[in-house]
Short mmCIF file of C-alpha atoms in Angstrom, two decimals:
data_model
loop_
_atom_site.label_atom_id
_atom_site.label_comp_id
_atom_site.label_asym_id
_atom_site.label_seq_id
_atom_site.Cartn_x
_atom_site.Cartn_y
_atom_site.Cartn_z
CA UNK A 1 90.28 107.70 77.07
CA UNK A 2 89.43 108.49 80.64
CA UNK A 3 85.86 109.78 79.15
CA UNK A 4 82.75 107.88 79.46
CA UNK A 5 80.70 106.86 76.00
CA UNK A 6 77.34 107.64 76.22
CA UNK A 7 74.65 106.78 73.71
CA UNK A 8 71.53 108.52 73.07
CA UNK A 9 69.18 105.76 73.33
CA UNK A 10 67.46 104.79 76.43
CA UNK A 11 69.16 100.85 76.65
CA UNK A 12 72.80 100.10 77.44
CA UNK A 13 75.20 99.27 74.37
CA UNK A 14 77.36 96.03 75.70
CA UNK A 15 79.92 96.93 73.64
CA UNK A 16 79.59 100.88 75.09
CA UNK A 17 79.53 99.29 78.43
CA UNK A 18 82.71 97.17 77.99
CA UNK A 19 84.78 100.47 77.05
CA UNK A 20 83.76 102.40 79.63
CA UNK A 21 84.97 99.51 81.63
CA UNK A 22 88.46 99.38 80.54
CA UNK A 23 88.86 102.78 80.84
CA UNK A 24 88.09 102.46 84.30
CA UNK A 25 91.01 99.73 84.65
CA UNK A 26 93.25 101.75 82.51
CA UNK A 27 92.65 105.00 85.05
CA UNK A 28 93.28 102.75 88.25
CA UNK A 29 96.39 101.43 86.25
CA UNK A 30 97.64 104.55 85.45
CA UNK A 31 96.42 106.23 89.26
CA UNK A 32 98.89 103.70 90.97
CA UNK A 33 101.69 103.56 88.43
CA UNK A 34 102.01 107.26 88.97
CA UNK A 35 102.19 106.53 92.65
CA UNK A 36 104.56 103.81 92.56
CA UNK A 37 107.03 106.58 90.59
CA UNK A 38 106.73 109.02 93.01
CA UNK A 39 106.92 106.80 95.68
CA UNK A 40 110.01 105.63 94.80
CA UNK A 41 111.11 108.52 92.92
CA UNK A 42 111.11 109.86 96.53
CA UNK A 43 113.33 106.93 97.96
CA UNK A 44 116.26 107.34 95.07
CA UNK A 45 116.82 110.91 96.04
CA UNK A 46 116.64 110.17 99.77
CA UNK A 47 119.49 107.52 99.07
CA UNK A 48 121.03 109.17 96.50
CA UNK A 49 121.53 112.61 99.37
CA UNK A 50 122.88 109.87 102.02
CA UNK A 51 125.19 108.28 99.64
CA UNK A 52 126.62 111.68 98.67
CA UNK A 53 126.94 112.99 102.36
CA UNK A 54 129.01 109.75 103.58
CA UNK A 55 131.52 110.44 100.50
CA UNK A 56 131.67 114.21 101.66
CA UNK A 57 132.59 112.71 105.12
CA UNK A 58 134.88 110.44 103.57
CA UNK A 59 136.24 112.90 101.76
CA UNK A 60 136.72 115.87 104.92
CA UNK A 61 137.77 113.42 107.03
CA UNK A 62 140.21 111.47 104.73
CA UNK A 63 138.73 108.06 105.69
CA UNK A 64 140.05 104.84 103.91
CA UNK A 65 138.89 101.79 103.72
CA UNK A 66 141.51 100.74 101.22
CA UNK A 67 144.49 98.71 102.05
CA UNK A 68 147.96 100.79 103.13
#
């Protein structure tokens, strides 16, 4: 729906008008939607590496933070 409606008369259809609108919105929407997810996207994996390097020094260093 990212496609503006054209008529072929020489006046503007409000109804036409209004559409093309929306879409408009609808293209913004979806523009930063897809920016939030790879924005964050980004930040998951970043944490998601850091979390799985401390275990792997957890682990190679046989670190405990348990009890005895």
């Amino acid at each position: 729906m990212g496609k503006s409606i054209k008529t072929g008369g020489f006046r503007k259809n409000p109804a036409i008008e209004k559409m093309n609108q929306l879409n408009a919105i609808s293209s913004r929407a979806q523009a930063a939607t897809e920016l939030e997810k790879k924005a964050f996207q980004k930040e998951e994996s970043n944490a998601k590496k850091a979390q799985e390097k401390r275990k792997q020094i957890v682990n190679d260093y046989e670190i405990s933070f348990g009890g005895k």
